[in-house]
């Protein structure tokens, strides 16, 4: 264990902290944009994500349309096998993947294309928002104010 300590320390990136000049630890898995507080607040208020959207899978796109069928099968399976509720998400994922893999290849290919199309649309919207920034229309600004202070009426 003692021999691995220097290696672990070498993995951790340190950057100079502008406030006190000392080195501070930076999370390497965190995107660089999350270190900017202003962009994080704007993203939160506008409901946009800071990071590039992740690629959608065909199973996850398909399962949104089959939610009731998957849920019914999961409940039957959990009741029959006596599975506890805290394992429900894992069982739901397993059942959805099994049901998706049981589909004909042509249907699965259609859902792969749909997932690719949805991902491309999300990325285009994210890139547009990155270029243009937040909307300055009065209606959008009012929605942002309402998100910031929902209990207050001006």
mmCIF file of C-alpha atoms in Angstrom:
data_model
loop_
_atom_site.group_PDB
_atom_site.id
_atom_site.type_symbol
_atom_site.label_atom_id
_atom_site.label_comp_id
_atom_site.label_asym_id
_atom_site.label_seq_id
_atom_site.Cartn_x
_atom_site.Cartn_y
_atom_site.Cartn_z
ATOM 1 C CA UNK A 1 0.000 0.000 0.000
ATOM 2 C CA UNK A 2 2.821 2.398 0.852
ATOM 3 C CA UNK A 3 4.342 1.985 -2.600
ATOM 4 C CA UNK A 4 1.101 3.015 -4.322
ATOM 5 C CA UNK A 5 0.783 6.346 -2.458
ATOM 6 C CA UNK A 6 3.126 8.326 -4.766
ATOM 7 C CA UNK A 7 1.348 6.908 -7.815
ATOM 8 C CA UNK A 8 -2.056 7.935 -6.489
ATOM 9 C CA UNK A 9 -0.785 11.433 -5.693
ATOM 10 C CA UNK A 10 0.544 11.716 -9.245
ATOM 11 C CA UNK A 11 -2.931 10.968 -10.636
ATOM 12 C CA UNK A 12 -4.519 13.916 -8.867
ATOM 13 C CA UNK A 13 -4.239 17.159 -10.848
ATOM 14 C CA UNK A 14 -3.492 20.337 -8.947
ATOM 15 C CA UNK A 15 -3.938 23.851 -10.316
ATOM 16 C CA UNK A 16 -3.017 27.241 -8.842
ATOM 17 C CA UNK A 17 -5.866 28.835 -6.914
ATOM 18 C CA UNK A 18 -6.154 32.513 -7.950
ATOM 19 C CA UNK A 19 -7.471 33.540 -4.529
ATOM 20 C CA UNK A 20 -4.572 32.432 -2.343
ATOM 21 C CA UNK A 21 -1.865 31.330 -4.790
ATOM 22 C CA UNK A 22 -1.750 27.799 -3.387
ATOM 23 C CA UNK A 23 -2.373 24.652 -5.364
ATOM 24 C CA UNK A 24 -5.837 23.162 -5.158
ATOM 25 C CA UNK A 25 -7.126 19.774 -6.215
ATOM 26 C CA UNK A 26 -9.295 19.702 -9.343
ATOM 27 C CA UNK A 27 -11.702 16.898 -10.146
ATOM 28 C CA UNK A 28 -10.469 15.538 -13.511
ATOM 29 C CA UNK A 29 -13.856 13.995 -14.331
ATOM 30 C CA UNK A 30 -15.666 17.329 -13.956
ATOM 31 C CA UNK A 31 -16.079 19.296 -17.178
ATOM 32 C CA UNK A 32 -14.099 22.518 -17.377
ATOM 33 C CA UNK A 33 -17.254 24.637 -17.725
ATOM 34 C CA UNK A 34 -18.456 23.604 -14.270
ATOM 35 C CA UNK A 35 -15.617 25.581 -12.693
ATOM 36 C CA UNK A 36 -17.200 28.790 -14.021
ATOM 37 C CA UNK A 37 -19.861 29.783 -11.488
ATOM 38 C CA UNK A 38 -21.567 32.339 -13.741
ATOM 39 C CA UNK A 39 -22.128 29.860 -16.558
ATOM 40 C CA UNK A 40 -23.409 27.302 -14.038
ATOM 41 C CA UNK A 41 -25.992 29.760 -12.687
ATOM 42 C CA UNK A 42 -27.090 30.789 -16.187
ATOM 43 C CA UNK A 43 -27.406 27.156 -17.243
ATOM 44 C CA UNK A 44 -29.475 26.388 -14.145
ATOM 45 C CA UNK A 45 -31.802 29.347 -14.630
ATOM 46 C CA UNK A 46 -32.341 28.718 -18.334
ATOM 47 C CA UNK A 47 -32.798 24.982 -17.891
ATOM 48 C CA UNK A 48 -29.917 24.177 -20.248
ATOM 49 C CA UNK A 49 -27.131 21.771 -19.512
ATOM 50 C CA UNK A 50 -23.544 22.939 -19.490
ATOM 51 C CA UNK A 51 -21.979 19.788 -20.836
ATOM 52 C CA UNK A 52 -22.435 18.268 -24.251
ATOM 53 C CA UNK A 53 -25.433 15.885 -24.326
ATOM 54 C CA UNK A 54 -24.638 12.206 -24.033
ATOM 55 C CA UNK A 55 -25.386 9.765 -26.820
ATOM 56 C CA UNK A 56 -28.792 8.127 -26.427
ATOM 57 C CA UNK A 57 -29.123 4.380 -26.714
ATOM 58 C CA UNK A 58 -31.772 2.642 -28.770
ATOM 59 C CA UNK A 59 -32.999 0.729 -25.708
ATOM 60 C CA UNK A 60 -33.575 3.892 -23.693
ATOM 61 C CA UNK A 61 -35.406 5.633 -26.536
ATOM 62 C CA UNK A 62 -37.572 2.556 -27.135
ATOM 63 C CA UNK A 63 -38.358 1.986 -23.460
ATOM 64 C CA UNK A 64 -39.992 5.431 -23.161
ATOM 65 C CA UNK A 65 -42.703 4.214 -25.538
ATOM 66 C CA UNK A 66 -43.110 0.884 -23.713
ATOM 67 C CA UNK A 67 -43.141 2.132 -20.117
ATOM 68 C CA UNK A 68 -46.463 0.477 -19.166
ATOM 69 C CA UNK A 69 -45.562 -2.918 -20.653
ATOM 70 C CA UNK A 70 -42.159 -2.923 -18.973
ATOM 71 C CA UNK A 71 -43.621 -1.857 -15.624
ATOM 72 C CA UNK A 72 -46.281 -4.585 -15.734
ATOM 73 C CA UNK A 73 -43.699 -7.244 -16.511
ATOM 74 C CA UNK A 74 -41.388 -5.955 -13.763
ATOM 75 C CA UNK A 75 -44.162 -6.052 -11.147
ATOM 76 C CA UNK A 76 -45.112 -9.608 -12.126
ATOM 77 C CA UNK A 77 -41.488 -10.717 -12.017
ATOM 78 C CA UNK A 78 -40.828 -9.076 -8.665
ATOM 79 C CA UNK A 79 -43.963 -10.584 -7.145
ATOM 80 C CA UNK A 80 -43.200 -14.056 -8.516
ATOM 81 C CA UNK A 81 -39.545 -14.072 -7.456
ATOM 82 C CA UNK A 82 -39.902 -12.048 -4.258
ATOM 83 C CA UNK A 83 -37.449 -9.339 -5.295
ATOM 84 C CA UNK A 84 -37.250 -6.361 -2.925
ATOM 85 C CA UNK A 85 -38.150 -2.839 -4.056
ATOM 86 C CA UNK A 86 -34.635 -1.443 -3.807
ATOM 87 C CA UNK A 87 -33.641 -3.733 -6.706
ATOM 88 C CA UNK A 88 -36.531 -2.506 -8.867
ATOM 89 C CA UNK A 89 -34.426 -0.193 -11.072
ATOM 90 C CA UNK A 90 -31.972 -2.967 -11.933
ATOM 91 C CA UNK A 91 -34.807 -5.388 -12.698
ATOM 92 C CA UNK A 92 -36.562 -2.755 -14.810
ATOM 93 C CA UNK A 93 -33.391 -2.162 -16.823
ATOM 94 C CA UNK A 94 -32.825 -5.893 -17.310
ATOM 95 C CA UNK A 95 -36.433 -6.489 -18.424
ATOM 96 C CA UNK A 96 -36.316 -3.548 -20.842
ATOM 97 C CA UNK A 97 -33.094 -4.813 -22.429
ATOM 98 C CA UNK A 98 -34.486 -8.348 -22.740
ATOM 99 C CA UNK A 99 -37.688 -7.066 -24.340
ATOM 100 C CA UNK A 100 -35.717 -4.848 -26.732
ATOM 101 C CA UNK A 101 -33.385 -7.692 -27.726
ATOM 102 C CA UNK A 102 -36.440 -9.863 -28.449
ATOM 103 C CA UNK A 103 -37.555 -7.422 -31.150
ATOM 104 C CA UNK A 104 -36.814 -8.225 -34.810
ATOM 105 C CA UNK A 105 -33.498 -6.804 -36.104
ATOM 106 C CA UNK A 106 -35.259 -4.406 -38.480
ATOM 107 C CA UNK A 107 -37.224 -2.842 -35.618
ATOM 108 C CA UNK A 108 -34.097 -2.582 -33.453
ATOM 109 C CA UNK A 109 -32.301 -0.852 -36.330
ATOM 110 C CA UNK A 110 -35.188 1.627 -36.620
ATOM 111 C CA UNK A 111 -34.822 2.487 -32.928
ATOM 112 C CA UNK A 112 -31.045 2.868 -33.306
ATOM 113 C CA UNK A 113 -31.653 5.424 -36.046
ATOM 114 C CA UNK A 114 -34.248 7.190 -33.884
ATOM 115 C CA UNK A 115 -31.767 7.370 -30.983
ATOM 116 C CA UNK A 116 -29.117 8.765 -33.321
ATOM 117 C CA UNK A 117 -31.564 11.372 -34.639
ATOM 118 C CA UNK A 118 -32.587 12.448 -31.112
ATOM 119 C CA UNK A 119 -28.944 12.715 -30.073
ATOM 120 C CA UNK A 120 -28.125 14.868 -33.098
ATOM 121 C CA UNK A 121 -31.071 17.167 -32.344
ATOM 122 C CA UNK A 122 -29.968 17.537 -28.711
ATOM 123 C CA UNK A 123 -26.403 18.311 -29.778
ATOM 124 C CA UNK A 124 -27.590 20.871 -32.349
ATOM 125 C CA UNK A 125 -29.711 22.618 -29.711
ATOM 126 C CA UNK A 126 -26.811 22.549 -27.226
ATOM 127 C CA UNK A 127 -24.411 23.990 -29.833
ATOM 128 C CA UNK A 128 -26.932 26.689 -30.754
ATOM 129 C CA UNK A 129 -27.268 27.653 -27.107
ATOM 130 C CA UNK A 130 -23.474 27.700 -26.727
ATOM 131 C CA UNK A 131 -23.190 30.099 -29.693
ATOM 132 C CA UNK A 132 -26.127 32.356 -28.886
ATOM 133 C CA UNK A 133 -26.167 32.305 -25.112
ATOM 134 C CA UNK A 134 -29.323 32.846 -23.086
ATOM 135 C CA UNK A 135 -32.389 34.386 -24.668
ATOM 136 C CA UNK A 136 -33.030 38.085 -24.084
ATOM 137 C CA UNK A 137 -36.734 38.069 -24.929
ATOM 138 C CA UNK A 138 -38.943 39.500 -22.160
ATOM 139 C CA UNK A 139 -40.923 36.262 -21.791
ATOM 140 C CA UNK A 140 -37.780 34.163 -21.363
ATOM 141 C CA UNK A 141 -36.308 36.655 -18.921
ATOM 142 C CA UNK A 142 -39.497 36.567 -16.861
ATOM 143 C CA UNK A 143 -39.333 32.761 -16.750
ATOM 144 C CA UNK A 144 -35.757 33.043 -15.469
ATOM 145 C CA UNK A 145 -36.833 35.533 -12.790
ATOM 146 C CA UNK A 146 -39.666 33.198 -11.771
ATOM 147 C CA UNK A 147 -37.207 30.327 -11.430
ATOM 148 C CA UNK A 148 -34.938 32.473 -9.317
ATOM 149 C CA UNK A 149 -37.693 33.733 -7.001
ATOM 150 C CA UNK A 150 -40.799 31.551 -7.492
ATOM 151 C CA UNK A 151 -42.494 32.659 -4.286
ATOM 152 C CA UNK A 152 -42.279 36.373 -4.948
ATOM 153 C CA UNK A 153 -44.779 38.310 -7.032
ATOM 154 C CA UNK A 154 -43.519 41.576 -8.428
#
